[in-house]
Amino acid sequence: MQTGVGQSHAKIILIGEHAVVYGQPAIALPIFAVQARVTVTLEPALQTPQIKSTYYNGPLEQAVGQMQGIRRLIEQLWHALDPNLTPFELTIESDLPPERGMGSSAATAVAIIRALFATYHQELSQQRLLKLAALSENLIHGNPSGIDAATTGATTPLWFVKGQPLQPLPINLKGYLVIADSGQKGQTGAAVKSVQNQMMSNPEQTQPLIDHLGYLTQQVARNIAQNELTVLGANLNRAQLDLRALGVSNARVDHLIDVANQTGSLGTKLTGGGRGGCIIALAATQSAADDLAQALSAAGAIKTWIQPLHAL
Ligand code: PMV
């Protein structure tokens, strides 16, 4: 057995979160920025398979809790790929904060799958990768939409409608996306539930917000295909107003968004489930993006990333 390495990257939802639950489209972006990666290394070990990671260090067979899905994924692949069942040490190095809407668990699964296939010199099609990553996401999260697994293994922006195959989205956009971690875990489950409650108790006000988010997502698809950076920013701001009206923002997220807007962001919104997690802000130039990242850090963001949009 030789050493094998697998890598993957973060994802964010550009627009369409929450509305996607009600059949509207969403757009997800892969994030290739430095320090938004997961690297998995597989090396031969002497006795039993071991995992080394921030959350768990020890024998594979004793990995429980959050690591259970990862463990099952590794065991299944190992049994399928290595007839000799050679013991290994699997090291997970992740830049991604968990539960911030950046796809941390799916990115880990993708990097593990790539590392195992690289170790055993097996061909890995994109289709097989996504299927295996979705399997592990199911084990970890129950019944996720599949957007995380698809985007952390993808190389292009994706158009996503629930129940339909994901589609690559054409992009022709110059500019920079700044991602800032509020330092608070996102509360996707609670936020989805509260929208659901509003939809039942007050459909007259809730449904138009969902429909408008769907409309904005359609507009944004056009903006990113036609390099309409300023209009894109305005549409992101409009989406944030809808998300705030749906009650999925919170004070910390709103504060970071206000700071970004006062620092010249072309458009700023929360990303993912909300009530914590990350925000995204749009800038025309690298220096404007640097200024935004600095202001957001000074305002309490615990980490920032800058993704050039022309590199997507
Ligand atoms: O927080 P994330 O990145 O897992 O995104 C959640 C997106 C929602 O639309 C709020 C929920 C969903 O399942 O699509």
Coordinates of C-alpha atoms and ligand atoms in Angstrom, one line a residue:
M1 CA 0.0 0.0 0.0
Q2 CA 1.3 3.5 -1.0
T3 CA 0.4 6.8 0.5
G4 CA -2.7 8.4 -1.1
V5 CA -4.0 12.0 -0.9
G6 CA -7.5 13.4 -1.6
Q7 CA -8.6 17.0 -1.6
S8 CA -11.8 18.9 -1.7
H9 CA -13.1 22.5 -1.2
A10 CA -15.8 24.5 0.5
K11 CA -19.1 25.5 -0.9
I12 CA -21.5 28.4 -0.3
I13 CA -25.1 29.1 -1.4
L14 CA -25.0 32.3 -3.5
I15 CA -28.8 32.7 -3.4
G16 CA -32.0 30.7 -3.0
E17 CA -31.6 29.1 0.4
H18 CA -34.9 28.5 2.2
A19 CA -36.9 29.2 -1.0
V20 CA -35.3 26.0 -2.4
V21 CA -37.2 24.0 0.2
Y22 CA -40.5 25.2 -1.5
G23 CA -39.4 24.3 -5.0
Q24 CA -37.6 27.5 -6.0
P25 CA -34.1 27.3 -7.5
A26 CA -30.9 27.9 -5.7
I27 CA -27.3 28.7 -6.9
A28 CA -24.3 27.1 -5.1
L29 CA -20.7 28.0 -5.7
P30 CA -17.6 25.9 -5.1
I31 CA -15.0 27.9 -3.1
F32 CA -11.4 27.3 -4.2
A33 CA -9.9 30.0 -2.0
V34 CA -6.8 29.1 0.0
Q35 CA -7.7 27.9 3.5
A36 CA -11.1 26.6 2.4
R37 CA -9.9 23.1 1.7
V38 CA -10.0 19.6 3.2
T39 CA -7.0 17.3 2.7
V40 CA -7.1 13.6 3.5
T41 CA -3.9 11.5 3.6
L42 CA -3.9 7.7 3.8
E43 CA -0.7 6.0 5.0
P44 CA 0.1 2.4 5.9
A45 CA -0.2 1.6 9.6
L46 CA 1.0 -1.4 11.6
Q47 CA -2.1 -2.8 13.3
T48 CA -5.6 -1.5 13.0
P49 CA -7.1 1.3 10.9
Q50 CA -6.7 4.7 12.7
I51 CA -8.2 8.1 12.2
K52 CA -6.4 11.4 13.0
S53 CA -8.5 14.5 13.0
T54 CA -9.4 17.6 15.0
Y55 CA -12.5 15.9 16.4
Y56 CA -11.3 12.4 16.8
N57 CA -8.0 10.6 17.2
G58 CA -8.1 6.8 17.5
P59 CA -9.1 3.5 16.1
L60 CA -11.6 3.6 13.2
E61 CA -13.8 1.1 14.9
Q62 CA -14.3 3.2 17.9
A63 CA -15.3 6.4 16.1
V64 CA -18.8 7.4 17.2
G65 CA -21.1 10.4 17.2
Q66 CA -20.5 12.9 14.4
M67 CA -17.7 10.6 13.1
Q68 CA -20.1 7.6 12.7
G69 CA -21.0 8.5 9.1
I70 CA -17.4 9.1 8.1
R71 CA -16.5 5.8 9.7
R72 CA -19.1 3.9 7.8
L73 CA -18.0 5.5 4.5
I74 CA -14.3 4.6 5.1
E75 CA -15.2 1.0 6.1
Q76 CA -17.4 0.5 3.1
L77 CA -14.8 1.8 0.7
W78 CA -11.9 0.0 2.4
H79 CA -13.7 -3.3 2.1
A80 CA -14.6 -2.7 -1.5
L81 CA -11.2 -1.4 -2.6
D82 CA -8.6 -3.5 -0.7
P83 CA -9.0 -7.3 -0.8
N84 CA -6.1 -7.6 1.7
L85 CA -7.6 -5.1 4.2
T86 CA -4.2 -3.5 4.9
P87 CA -4.4 -1.3 8.0
F88 CA -4.0 2.4 7.4
E89 CA -3.8 5.7 9.2
L90 CA -6.2 8.3 7.7
T91 CA -5.5 11.9 8.5
I92 CA -8.1 14.6 8.0
E93 CA -6.9 18.2 7.8
S94 CA -9.7 20.7 7.4
D95 CA -9.8 24.4 7.1
L96 CA -13.6 24.5 7.2
P97 CA -15.6 25.4 10.3
P98 CA -18.4 23.0 10.9
E99 CA -22.1 24.1 10.8
R100 CA -21.5 27.4 9.0
G101 CA -23.0 26.5 5.7
M102 CA -19.7 25.8 4.0
G103 CA -20.2 22.1 3.4
S104 CA -17.6 20.9 5.9
S105 CA -18.9 17.3 6.3
A106 CA -19.6 16.8 2.6
A107 CA -16.1 18.2 1.8
T108 CA -14.6 15.7 4.2
A109 CA -16.4 12.9 2.6
V110 CA -15.3 13.9 -0.9
A111 CA -11.7 14.2 0.2
I112 CA -11.8 10.7 1.9
I113 CA -13.3 9.1 -1.2
R114 CA -10.6 10.7 -3.4
A115 CA -7.8 9.6 -1.0
L116 CA -9.0 6.0 -0.9
F117 CA -9.4 5.7 -4.7
A118 CA -6.0 7.3 -5.2
T119 CA -4.4 4.9 -2.7
Y120 CA -5.8 1.9 -4.5
H121 CA -5.3 3.4 -8.0
Q122 CA -9.0 3.0 -8.9
E123 CA -10.7 5.1 -11.5
L124 CA -13.2 7.5 -9.9
S125 CA -15.9 9.1 -12.1
Q126 CA -17.6 12.3 -11.0
Q127 CA -20.9 10.4 -11.0
R128 CA -19.5 7.7 -8.6
L129 CA -17.9 10.4 -6.4
L130 CA -21.2 12.3 -6.0
K131 CA -23.1 9.1 -5.3
L132 CA -20.7 8.0 -2.6
A133 CA -20.5 11.5 -1.0
A134 CA -24.3 11.6 -1.0
L135 CA -24.3 8.2 0.8
S136 CA -22.2 9.5 3.6
E137 CA -24.1 12.8 3.9
N138 CA -27.3 10.7 4.3
L139 CA -25.6 8.8 7.1
I140 CA -24.5 12.1 8.8
H141 CA -27.5 14.3 8.2
G142 CA -30.5 12.1 7.5
N143 CA -32.0 13.4 4.3
P144 CA -30.1 16.3 3.0
S145 CA -30.8 18.0 -0.3
G146 CA -27.5 16.8 -1.9
I147 CA -26.4 20.3 -2.7
D148 CA -23.4 20.1 -0.4
A149 CA -22.1 16.8 -1.7
A150 CA -22.5 18.0 -5.2
T151 CA -20.9 21.4 -4.8
T152 CA -17.9 20.3 -2.7
G153 CA -17.0 17.8 -5.5
A154 CA -17.8 20.2 -8.4
T155 CA -15.7 22.6 -10.4
T156 CA -18.4 25.0 -11.6
P157 CA -21.3 26.9 -10.0
L158 CA -24.5 24.8 -9.8
W159 CA -28.2 25.4 -10.4
F160 CA -30.2 23.4 -8.0
V161 CA -33.9 22.6 -7.9
K162 CA -35.2 20.1 -5.4
G163 CA -35.8 16.7 -6.9
Q164 CA -34.1 17.5 -10.2
P165 CA -30.5 16.7 -11.3
L166 CA -28.0 19.5 -10.6
Q167 CA -27.0 21.6 -13.6
P168 CA -23.7 23.4 -14.1
L169 CA -24.3 27.1 -14.5
P170 CA -22.5 29.3 -17.0
I171 CA -20.4 32.0 -15.3
N172 CA -18.8 35.0 -16.8
L173 CA -18.1 37.3 -13.9
K174 CA -15.3 39.5 -12.8
G175 CA -15.3 40.4 -9.1
Y176 CA -14.6 39.0 -5.7
L177 CA -16.7 37.3 -3.1
V178 CA -15.8 37.8 0.5
I179 CA -17.0 35.1 3.0
A180 CA -17.0 35.9 6.7
D181 CA -17.7 33.4 9.5
S182 CA -19.8 35.1 12.2
G183 CA -18.3 32.6 14.7
Q184 CA -21.8 31.4 15.6
K185 CA -23.0 28.0 14.5
G186 CA -25.7 28.3 11.9
Q187 CA -29.1 26.9 12.9
T188 CA -30.4 25.5 9.6
G189 CA -32.8 23.0 11.2
A190 CA -34.5 25.6 13.5
A191 CA -34.6 28.2 10.7
V192 CA -36.2 25.8 8.2
K193 CA -38.8 24.9 10.8
S194 CA -39.6 28.5 11.6
V195 CA -40.2 29.3 7.9
Q196 CA -42.4 26.2 7.8
N197 CA -44.4 27.4 10.7
Q198 CA -44.8 30.9 9.1
M199 CA -45.9 29.2 5.9
M200 CA -48.7 27.4 7.8
S201 CA -49.8 30.3 10.0
N202 CA -49.3 33.2 7.6
P203 CA -49.1 32.1 4.0
E204 CA -50.3 35.5 2.7
Q205 CA -47.0 37.1 3.8
T206 CA -44.7 34.1 3.6
Q207 CA -45.4 32.7 0.1
P208 CA -44.6 36.1 -1.7
L209 CA -41.2 36.2 0.0
I210 CA -40.4 32.7 -1.2
D211 CA -41.6 33.5 -4.7
H212 CA -39.6 36.7 -4.8
L213 CA -36.4 34.8 -3.7
G214 CA -37.1 32.4 -6.6
Y215 CA -37.4 35.4 -9.0
L216 CA -34.2 36.9 -7.7
T217 CA -32.4 33.6 -8.1
Q218 CA -33.4 33.6 -11.8
Q219 CA -32.1 37.2 -12.1
V220 CA -28.8 36.3 -10.5
A221 CA -28.3 33.4 -12.9
R222 CA -28.5 36.0 -15.7
N223 CA -26.2 38.4 -13.8
I224 CA -23.4 35.9 -13.4
A225 CA -23.7 34.8 -17.0
Q226 CA -23.5 38.4 -18.3
N227 CA -21.0 39.9 -15.9
E228 CA -23.6 42.3 -14.3
L229 CA -21.7 42.7 -11.0
T230 CA -23.5 45.8 -9.7
V231 CA -27.0 44.4 -10.5
L232 CA -25.9 41.1 -8.9
G233 CA -25.0 43.0 -5.7
A234 CA -28.4 44.8 -5.7
N235 CA -30.1 41.4 -6.1
L236 CA -28.1 39.9 -3.2
N237 CA -29.2 42.9 -1.0
R238 CA -32.8 42.3 -2.0
A239 CA -32.5 38.6 -1.2
Q240 CA -31.2 39.5 2.3
L241 CA -34.3 41.7 2.9
D242 CA -36.5 38.7 2.1
L243 CA -34.4 36.4 4.3
R244 CA -34.6 38.9 7.1
A245 CA -38.4 39.2 6.7
L246 CA -38.5 35.4 6.9
G247 CA -36.8 35.7 10.3
V248 CA -33.7 33.6 9.4
S249 CA -31.1 36.3 10.0
N250 CA -30.0 37.4 13.5
A251 CA -28.4 40.3 15.3
R252 CA -24.8 39.1 14.8
V253 CA -25.3 38.3 11.1
D254 CA -27.2 41.7 10.6
H255 CA -24.3 43.5 12.2
L256 CA -21.7 42.0 9.9
I257 CA -23.9 42.7 6.9
D258 CA -24.3 46.4 8.0
V259 CA -20.5 46.7 8.4
A260 CA -19.9 45.2 4.9
N261 CA -22.5 47.6 3.4
Q262 CA -20.8 50.6 5.1
T263 CA -17.4 49.4 3.8
G264 CA -18.5 49.5 0.1
S265 CA -19.9 46.0 -0.5
L266 CA -21.8 45.8 -3.7
G267 CA -24.2 43.4 -2.1
T268 CA -24.3 41.4 1.1
K269 CA -26.4 38.5 2.5
L270 CA -26.3 35.6 4.8
T271 CA -25.5 32.2 3.2
G272 CA -27.1 28.9 4.1
G273 CA -29.5 28.2 6.8
G274 CA -28.8 31.4 8.7
R275 CA -29.3 32.5 12.4
G276 CA -25.5 32.4 12.6
G277 CA -23.1 30.9 10.1
C278 CA -21.5 32.9 7.4
I279 CA -22.2 36.0 5.3
I280 CA -21.1 36.8 1.8
A281 CA -20.2 40.2 0.4
L282 CA -19.4 41.3 -3.2
A283 CA -16.5 43.5 -4.3
A284 CA -15.3 44.7 -7.7
T285 CA -11.6 44.6 -6.9
Q286 CA -9.1 42.7 -4.9
S287 CA -8.3 45.8 -2.8
A288 CA -12.0 46.4 -2.1
A289 CA -12.3 42.7 -1.1
D290 CA -9.3 43.1 1.2
D291 CA -10.9 46.2 2.9
L292 CA -14.1 44.2 3.4
A293 CA -12.3 41.3 4.9
Q294 CA -10.4 43.6 7.3
A295 CA -13.6 45.5 8.3
L296 CA -15.5 42.3 8.9
S297 CA -12.7 40.8 11.0
A298 CA -12.6 44.0 13.1
A299 CA -16.4 43.7 13.5
G300 CA -16.1 40.2 15.0
A301 CA -15.9 37.8 12.1
I302 CA -13.6 35.0 13.2
K303 CA -12.4 34.0 9.7
T304 CA -12.7 35.4 6.2
W305 CA -12.0 34.0 2.8
I306 CA -11.8 35.8 -0.6
Q307 CA -12.9 34.0 -3.8
P308 CA -12.1 35.6 -7.1
L309 CA -15.2 35.0 -9.2
H310 CA -13.4 34.9 -12.5
A311 CA -11.6 31.7 -11.1
L312 CA -14.9 29.8 -10.9
Ligands
PMV1 O1 -26.8 25.8 5.9 P1 -26.6 25.0 4.6 O2 -25.5 25.5 3.8 O3 -26.7 23.5 4.8 O4 -27.9 25.4 3.7 C1 -29.2 25.2 4.1 C2 -30.1 25.6 2.9 C3 -31.6 25.6 3.3 O5 -32.3 26.0 2.1 C4 -31.9 26.6 4.3 C5 -32.1 24.2 3.7 C6 -32.1 23.2 2.6 O6 -32.2 22.0 3.0 O7 -32.0 23.5 1.4

